[in-house]
């Protein structure tokens, strides 16, 4: 079915097609029959085996990566696809429009995307109100947070702290995004000095919440090996529960399309090797102590299994869903058993 829909979607501007897909999912999921249809199309099994990771019980090992449903507008529809967890965001304290369009490009031959969206989102307050009004039972909800475009790097902990306190009560876990390439300077927060300060502040702040809220740090695939080791050491010592590896890359390995020269982060098939290498290194460095959510170029059961074999506890997808459609969910769930 998606094979027939995809050419139509791909004729439309990538962002518009994305918005239409989310709208359709959410509209269908308003009624029980619609939710059944969505689940059938995705081929997700009815029975699930829960897994314990970062102190939470996940219905299965597959989640939706951040950026797909930034403002949490289609949670019920996305949950109906069979994901065990959904990560919304990146959310910034204030609403922002992101970079000028066009800012999302399909590299069809490469099964890849390049995006330089720059965190368009409805802002912390508006997303908090939406989450407060509507919970999605049966699925773990992650909220990915970042700093506002105009916030200087030195004041970044203030942005993350505000968001942690505002959105934490409505989230099952919080992902700290210090790795998007489209917000100037953001990735320098992965360096030891900034990261130690940021995580110490967030660990202190979360003690104010009335339950222990697990936190994960989302890392870039473009860190050097030494940079990755350093970040992982800081994360472990800070008492943060896990890492998400990886975000998009500025590298263009495996890209021949002229669109490769567009500025932004590359995701999808060409990212897989880099993301896998990062996961392997993190697991080795921490001897498996730090739970890893693997993301980057997973486009079928084979890649998902490779990430598991490398030691990842959970996996996430984004670009694979754009190219393979909802059946990807069933395929990966089956492969992960
Ligand atoms: C259009 C687009 C928007 C994204 N937005 C975010 C974001 O807001 N925050 C974030 O942490 N990651 C974001 N990502 C990165 C994804 O969550 C994921 O880490 C990356 O795309 C690699 O996975 P994939 O190859 O399965 O797409 C975005 C990716 C894409 C393609």
Short mmCIF file of C-alpha atoms and ligand atoms in Angstrom, two decimals:
data_model
loop_
_atom_site.label_atom_id
_atom_site.label_comp_id
_atom_site.label_asym_id
_atom_site.label_seq_id
_atom_site.Cartn_x
_atom_site.Cartn_y
_atom_site.Cartn_z
CA UNK A 1 0.00 0.00 0.00
CA UNK A 2 2.79 2.46 0.90
CA UNK A 3 4.46 1.57 -2.41
CA UNK A 4 1.45 3.17 -4.10
CA UNK A 5 1.23 6.16 -1.78
CA UNK A 6 4.94 7.01 -1.78
CA UNK A 7 5.20 8.34 -5.36
CA UNK A 8 2.31 10.71 -4.62
CA UNK A 9 3.86 11.91 -1.37
CA UNK A 10 7.28 12.31 -3.03
CA UNK A 11 5.76 14.59 -5.69
CA UNK A 12 4.84 17.07 -2.97
CA UNK A 13 7.32 19.26 -1.07
CA UNK A 14 8.91 17.14 1.68
CA UNK A 15 7.64 19.21 4.60
CA UNK A 16 4.11 19.40 3.23
CA UNK A 17 4.05 15.65 2.63
CA UNK A 18 5.22 15.13 6.19
CA UNK A 19 2.52 17.36 7.60
CA UNK A 20 -0.14 15.56 5.52
CA UNK A 21 1.06 12.16 6.77
CA UNK A 22 0.85 13.24 10.41
CA UNK A 23 -2.59 14.75 9.87
CA UNK A 24 -3.87 11.59 8.19
CA UNK A 25 -2.51 9.37 10.96
CA UNK A 26 -4.07 11.49 13.66
CA UNK A 27 -7.41 11.76 11.84
CA UNK A 28 -7.58 7.98 11.32
CA UNK A 29 -6.67 7.27 14.92
CA UNK A 30 -9.65 9.20 16.29
CA UNK A 31 -11.84 6.10 15.90
CA UNK A 32 -11.14 2.54 17.00
CA UNK A 33 -11.56 1.21 13.46
CA UNK A 34 -8.98 3.70 12.20
CA UNK A 35 -6.51 2.60 14.87
CA UNK A 36 -7.06 -1.04 13.88
CA UNK A 37 -6.43 -0.18 10.22
CA UNK A 38 -3.19 1.64 11.10
CA UNK A 39 -1.95 -1.31 13.14
CA UNK A 40 -2.83 -3.73 10.37
CA UNK A 41 -0.94 -1.69 7.77
CA UNK A 42 2.13 -1.54 10.01
CA UNK A 43 2.02 -5.29 10.58
CA UNK A 44 2.86 -4.88 14.28
CA UNK A 45 2.16 -7.91 16.42
CA UNK A 46 -0.68 -7.64 18.95
CA UNK A 47 1.23 -9.25 21.76
CA UNK A 48 4.32 -7.51 23.03
CA UNK A 49 7.14 -8.45 25.35
CA UNK A 50 7.92 -5.59 27.71
CA UNK A 51 11.54 -4.69 28.41
CA UNK A 52 12.97 -2.74 31.36
CA UNK A 53 15.38 0.01 30.35
CA UNK A 54 16.40 3.18 32.28
CA UNK A 55 13.95 2.17 34.98
CA UNK A 56 10.95 2.23 32.62
CA UNK A 57 8.90 -0.58 31.15
CA UNK A 58 8.89 -0.35 27.33
CA UNK A 59 6.23 -2.37 25.42
CA UNK A 60 8.89 -3.27 22.83
CA UNK A 61 12.35 -2.16 21.68
CA UNK A 62 11.36 0.18 18.83
CA UNK A 63 10.68 3.89 19.11
CA UNK A 64 10.08 6.91 16.92
CA UNK A 65 13.05 9.32 16.84
CA UNK A 66 12.82 13.01 17.74
CA UNK A 67 11.80 15.50 15.06
CA UNK A 68 9.06 13.42 13.42
CA UNK A 69 6.28 14.75 15.63
CA UNK A 70 7.98 17.76 17.15
CA UNK A 71 4.96 19.16 18.98
CA UNK A 72 3.27 15.87 19.89
CA UNK A 73 0.31 16.42 17.57
CA UNK A 74 -0.21 12.83 16.39
CA UNK A 75 0.67 10.70 19.40
CA UNK A 76 -2.34 8.42 19.23
CA UNK A 77 -1.86 7.72 15.53
CA UNK A 78 1.86 7.07 15.95
CA UNK A 79 1.22 4.81 18.94
CA UNK A 80 -1.24 2.83 16.80
CA UNK A 81 1.61 2.03 14.40
CA UNK A 82 3.03 -0.16 17.16
CA UNK A 83 5.96 1.89 18.47
CA UNK A 84 6.92 1.13 22.06
CA UNK A 85 8.05 4.70 22.64
CA UNK A 86 7.61 8.06 20.97
CA UNK A 87 10.11 10.89 21.37
CA UNK A 88 8.63 14.30 20.69
CA UNK A 89 10.62 17.54 20.23
CA UNK A 90 13.03 19.10 20.04
CA UNK A 91 11.15 21.62 22.16
CA UNK A 92 12.67 25.02 22.98
CA UNK A 93 11.41 27.37 25.73
CA UNK A 94 9.73 29.76 23.28
CA UNK A 95 7.91 28.95 20.04
CA UNK A 96 10.18 29.38 17.01
CA UNK A 97 9.74 29.16 13.25
CA UNK A 98 13.05 27.59 12.29
CA UNK A 99 15.15 28.35 9.21
CA UNK A 100 13.80 29.68 5.89
CA UNK A 101 12.41 27.11 3.43
CA UNK A 102 13.29 24.97 1.61
CA UNK A 103 15.05 23.24 4.50
CA UNK A 104 14.27 19.54 4.04
CA UNK A 105 15.55 17.56 1.05
CA UNK A 106 15.01 13.98 -0.13
CA UNK A 107 18.03 12.18 -1.54
CA UNK A 108 16.01 9.35 -3.01
CA UNK A 109 18.86 7.33 -4.54
CA UNK A 110 20.65 7.32 -1.21
CA UNK A 111 17.51 6.73 0.88
CA UNK A 112 18.55 9.76 2.86
CA UNK A 113 17.32 13.17 3.97
CA UNK A 114 19.14 16.41 4.59
CA UNK A 115 17.44 18.81 6.97
CA UNK A 116 18.27 22.22 8.34
CA UNK A 117 14.94 22.86 10.02
CA UNK A 118 16.49 24.61 13.04
CA UNK A 119 13.99 23.46 15.70
CA UNK A 120 10.65 24.85 14.50
CA UNK A 121 8.29 24.07 17.39
CA UNK A 122 5.36 25.41 19.37
CA UNK A 123 7.43 26.14 22.50
CA UNK A 124 7.49 24.65 26.00
CA UNK A 125 4.24 26.08 27.33
CA UNK A 126 2.09 25.13 24.40
CA UNK A 127 3.48 21.58 24.28
CA UNK A 128 3.04 21.21 28.04
CA UNK A 129 -0.64 22.18 27.68
CA UNK A 130 -1.11 19.61 24.92
CA UNK A 131 0.54 16.84 26.94
CA UNK A 132 -1.45 17.75 30.02
CA UNK A 133 -4.72 17.52 28.10
CA UNK A 134 -3.99 14.22 26.40
CA UNK A 135 -1.98 11.26 27.66
CA UNK A 136 -1.20 8.30 25.44
CA UNK A 137 -1.39 5.15 27.53
CA UNK A 138 0.45 2.04 26.46
CA UNK A 139 3.43 3.88 25.00
CA UNK A 140 6.48 5.44 26.65
CA UNK A 141 6.69 9.18 25.96
CA UNK A 142 10.07 10.89 25.67
CA UNK A 143 10.42 14.66 25.45
CA UNK A 144 13.50 15.97 23.68
CA UNK A 145 14.61 19.44 24.77
CA UNK A 146 17.03 22.02 23.35
CA UNK A 147 18.11 25.62 23.68
CA UNK A 148 16.38 28.48 21.89
CA UNK A 149 17.98 29.95 18.78
CA UNK A 150 18.69 33.30 20.42
CA UNK A 151 19.96 31.92 23.73
CA UNK A 152 23.73 32.38 24.12
CA UNK A 153 25.65 29.22 24.89
CA UNK A 154 26.50 30.35 28.44
CA UNK A 155 22.78 30.66 29.22
CA UNK A 156 21.85 27.31 27.65
CA UNK A 157 21.53 25.46 31.01
CA UNK A 158 18.74 27.90 31.91
CA UNK A 159 16.75 26.87 28.82
CA UNK A 160 17.20 23.15 29.47
CA UNK A 161 16.39 23.60 33.16
CA UNK A 162 13.15 25.49 32.48
CA UNK A 163 12.04 22.84 30.01
CA UNK A 164 12.95 19.99 32.36
CA UNK A 165 10.76 21.41 35.10
CA UNK A 166 7.89 22.41 32.79
CA UNK A 167 7.71 19.26 30.67
CA UNK A 168 9.27 16.66 32.99
CA UNK A 169 6.03 16.01 34.90
CA UNK A 170 4.33 15.05 31.61
CA UNK A 171 7.14 12.91 30.21
CA UNK A 172 8.35 9.38 30.95
CA UNK A 173 11.90 10.42 30.06
CA UNK A 174 13.68 13.56 28.89
CA UNK A 175 16.27 13.59 26.09
CA UNK A 176 18.85 16.36 26.28
CA UNK A 177 19.68 17.36 22.73
CA UNK A 178 23.21 18.74 22.48
CA UNK A 179 23.84 17.39 18.99
CA UNK A 180 21.66 19.00 16.32
CA UNK A 181 23.87 20.61 13.69
CA UNK A 182 21.30 23.28 12.80
CA UNK A 183 21.45 25.45 15.92
CA UNK A 184 24.63 27.49 16.01
CA UNK A 185 27.05 26.35 18.73
CA UNK A 186 24.71 23.68 20.16
CA UNK A 187 27.14 20.85 19.55
CA UNK A 188 29.86 22.50 21.63
CA UNK A 189 27.71 21.61 24.65
CA UNK A 190 29.10 18.09 24.18
CA UNK A 191 32.55 19.24 25.32
CA UNK A 192 33.61 18.29 28.85
CA UNK A 193 33.36 21.70 30.52
CA UNK A 194 29.94 22.66 29.15
CA UNK A 195 28.50 19.16 29.50
CA UNK A 196 29.61 18.72 33.11
CA UNK A 197 28.03 22.05 34.07
CA UNK A 198 24.82 21.39 32.15
CA UNK A 199 24.28 17.87 33.50
CA UNK A 200 25.14 18.80 37.09
CA UNK A 201 22.49 21.51 36.94
CA UNK A 202 19.85 19.24 35.43
CA UNK A 203 20.52 16.41 37.88
CA UNK A 204 20.06 18.89 40.75
CA UNK A 205 16.90 20.36 39.26
CA UNK A 206 15.20 17.05 38.62
CA UNK A 207 15.35 16.28 42.35
CA UNK A 208 12.56 18.88 42.64
CA UNK A 209 10.18 16.68 40.65
CA UNK A 210 8.03 14.30 42.65
CA UNK A 211 9.41 11.19 40.93
CA UNK A 212 12.74 10.16 39.46
CA UNK A 213 12.66 11.24 35.83
CA UNK A 214 15.16 9.34 33.64
CA UNK A 215 17.34 11.51 31.41
CA UNK A 216 19.32 10.62 28.29
CA UNK A 217 21.82 12.69 26.33
CA UNK A 218 21.59 12.63 22.54
CA UNK A 219 25.00 12.66 20.89
CA UNK A 220 26.38 13.54 17.47
CA UNK A 221 27.94 10.99 15.10
CA UNK A 222 30.59 13.59 14.23
CA UNK A 223 32.45 13.58 17.56
CA UNK A 224 36.02 12.34 17.34
CA UNK A 225 36.67 9.07 19.17
CA UNK A 226 38.29 11.02 22.01
CA UNK A 227 35.37 13.47 22.06
CA UNK A 228 32.86 10.63 22.24
CA UNK A 229 34.76 8.91 25.08
CA UNK A 230 34.93 12.17 26.99
CA UNK A 231 31.21 12.89 26.59
CA UNK A 232 30.30 9.35 27.64
CA UNK A 233 32.53 9.55 30.73
CA UNK A 234 30.91 12.84 31.75
CA UNK A 235 27.41 11.42 31.21
CA UNK A 236 28.16 8.34 33.29
CA UNK A 237 29.74 10.28 36.16
CA UNK A 238 26.85 12.76 36.20
CA UNK A 239 24.38 9.98 36.98
CA UNK A 240 22.39 10.40 33.76
CA UNK A 241 20.57 7.19 32.80
CA UNK A 242 21.58 6.72 29.16
CA UNK A 243 22.53 8.02 25.73
CA UNK A 244 20.85 8.26 22.36
CA UNK A 245 23.29 7.67 19.52
CA UNK A 246 23.13 9.37 17.10
CA UNK A 247 21.79 12.61 15.69
CA UNK A 248 22.28 13.58 12.02
CA UNK A 249 25.75 14.06 10.48
CA UNK A 250 27.45 16.90 8.62
CA UNK A 251 29.51 14.28 6.73
CA UNK A 252 28.50 13.32 3.21
CA UNK A 253 30.04 9.84 2.92
CA UNK A 254 28.08 7.68 0.52
CA UNK A 255 26.26 10.63 -1.05
CA UNK A 256 26.50 11.25 -4.79
CA UNK A 257 23.35 13.29 -5.37
CA UNK A 258 23.94 17.01 -6.11
CA UNK A 259 21.58 17.68 -3.19
CA UNK A 260 24.45 16.50 -1.00
CA UNK A 261 25.78 20.05 -1.18
CA UNK A 262 22.74 21.40 0.72
CA UNK A 263 23.65 22.54 4.23
CA UNK A 264 22.21 20.56 7.14
CA UNK A 265 22.22 17.20 8.86
CA UNK A 266 22.19 14.00 6.84
CA UNK A 267 20.09 11.05 8.00
CA UNK A 268 19.11 7.67 6.60
CA UNK A 269 21.08 4.91 4.92
CA UNK A 270 24.48 6.68 4.59
CA UNK A 271 24.46 7.41 8.35
CA UNK A 272 24.15 3.80 9.46
CA UNK A 273 27.86 2.86 9.64
CA UNK A 274 28.74 5.97 11.61
CA UNK A 275 25.87 5.51 14.05
CA UNK A 276 26.72 1.82 14.52
CA UNK A 277 30.38 2.66 15.17
CA UNK A 278 29.32 5.19 17.81
CA UNK A 279 27.04 2.66 19.52
CA UNK A 280 29.81 0.04 19.53
CA UNK A 281 32.28 2.49 21.02
CA UNK A 282 29.92 3.69 23.76
CA UNK A 283 29.05 0.13 24.78
CA UNK A 284 32.72 -0.87 24.85
CA UNK A 285 33.76 2.22 26.77
CA UNK A 286 31.13 1.72 29.47
CA UNK A 287 31.27 -2.09 29.36
CA UNK A 288 27.55 -2.07 28.78
CA UNK A 289 26.74 -0.10 31.95
CA UNK A 290 25.15 2.86 30.16
CA UNK A 291 21.94 2.01 28.26
CA UNK A 292 22.07 3.11 24.61
CA UNK A 293 19.18 3.95 22.30
CA UNK A 294 20.52 3.43 18.76
CA UNK A 295 19.30 5.63 15.92
CA UNK A 296 20.72 6.39 12.48
CA UNK A 297 20.10 4.69 9.17
CA UNK A 298 17.96 1.82 10.45
CA UNK A 299 15.89 0.88 7.43
CA UNK A 300 14.90 -2.70 8.14
CA UNK A 301 15.22 -5.63 10.49
CA UNK A 302 18.85 -6.21 9.53
CA UNK A 303 20.13 -2.84 10.75
CA UNK A 304 17.96 -2.99 13.87
CA UNK A 305 19.43 -6.39 14.74
CA UNK A 306 22.97 -5.13 14.12
CA UNK A 307 22.37 -2.30 16.60
CA UNK A 308 21.07 -4.79 19.17
CA UNK A 309 24.08 -7.03 18.61
CA UNK A 310 26.31 -4.01 19.17
CA UNK A 311 24.69 -3.68 22.59
CA UNK A 312 21.89 -1.12 22.07
CA UNK A 313 18.96 -1.62 24.43
CA UNK A 314 16.43 0.12 22.19
CA UNK A 315 16.34 1.44 18.61
CA UNK A 316 14.61 4.37 16.94
CA UNK A 317 13.76 5.27 13.35
CA UNK A 318 12.91 8.39 11.38
CA UNK A 319 14.17 8.44 7.78
CA UNK A 320 13.49 4.73 7.27
CA UNK A 321 9.83 5.44 7.90
CA UNK A 322 9.78 8.05 5.12
CA UNK A 323 11.23 5.60 2.57
CA UNK A 324 9.75 2.31 3.73
CA UNK A 325 6.45 3.43 5.26
CA UNK A 326 4.53 1.96 8.18
CA UNK A 327 5.39 -1.68 7.37
CA UNK A 328 8.90 -0.89 8.63
CA UNK A 329 7.52 -0.98 12.17
CA UNK A 330 6.22 -4.54 11.84
CA UNK A 331 9.38 -5.69 10.08
CA UNK A 332 11.68 -4.35 12.81
CA UNK A 333 9.51 -5.65 15.64
CA UNK A 334 9.55 -9.08 14.08
CA UNK A 335 13.32 -8.98 13.58
CA UNK A 336 13.91 -7.94 17.17
CA UNK A 337 11.60 -10.69 18.37
C1 LIG B 1 13.57 16.17 9.31
C2 LIG B 1 14.29 15.77 10.54
C3 LIG B 1 14.12 16.49 11.71
C4 LIG B 1 14.79 16.12 12.87
N1 LIG B 1 14.60 16.84 14.01
C5 LIG B 1 15.23 16.46 15.16
C6 LIG B 1 15.04 17.18 16.35
O1 LIG B 1 14.27 18.14 16.42
N2 LIG B 1 15.72 16.77 17.46
C7 LIG B 1 16.57 15.69 17.46
O2 LIG B 1 17.15 15.34 18.50
N3 LIG B 1 16.75 14.98 16.32
C8 LIG B 1 16.11 15.34 15.19
N4 LIG B 1 16.30 14.62 14.04
C9 LIG B 1 17.27 13.49 14.06
C10 LIG B 1 16.59 12.15 14.23
O3 LIG B 1 15.92 12.07 15.46
C11 LIG B 1 17.61 11.00 14.11
O4 LIG B 1 18.53 11.13 15.18
C12 LIG B 1 18.37 11.02 12.80
O5 LIG B 1 17.54 11.39 11.73
C13 LIG B 1 19.00 9.67 12.47
O6 LIG B 1 18.02 8.66 12.35
P1 LIG B 1 17.42 8.16 10.92
O7 LIG B 1 18.59 7.88 10.02
O8 LIG B 1 16.58 6.96 11.27
O9 LIG B 1 16.58 9.29 10.41
C14 LIG B 1 15.64 14.98 12.86
C15 LIG B 1 15.79 14.25 11.68
C16 LIG B 1 15.13 14.62 10.54
C17 LIG B 1 15.32 13.81 9.28
#
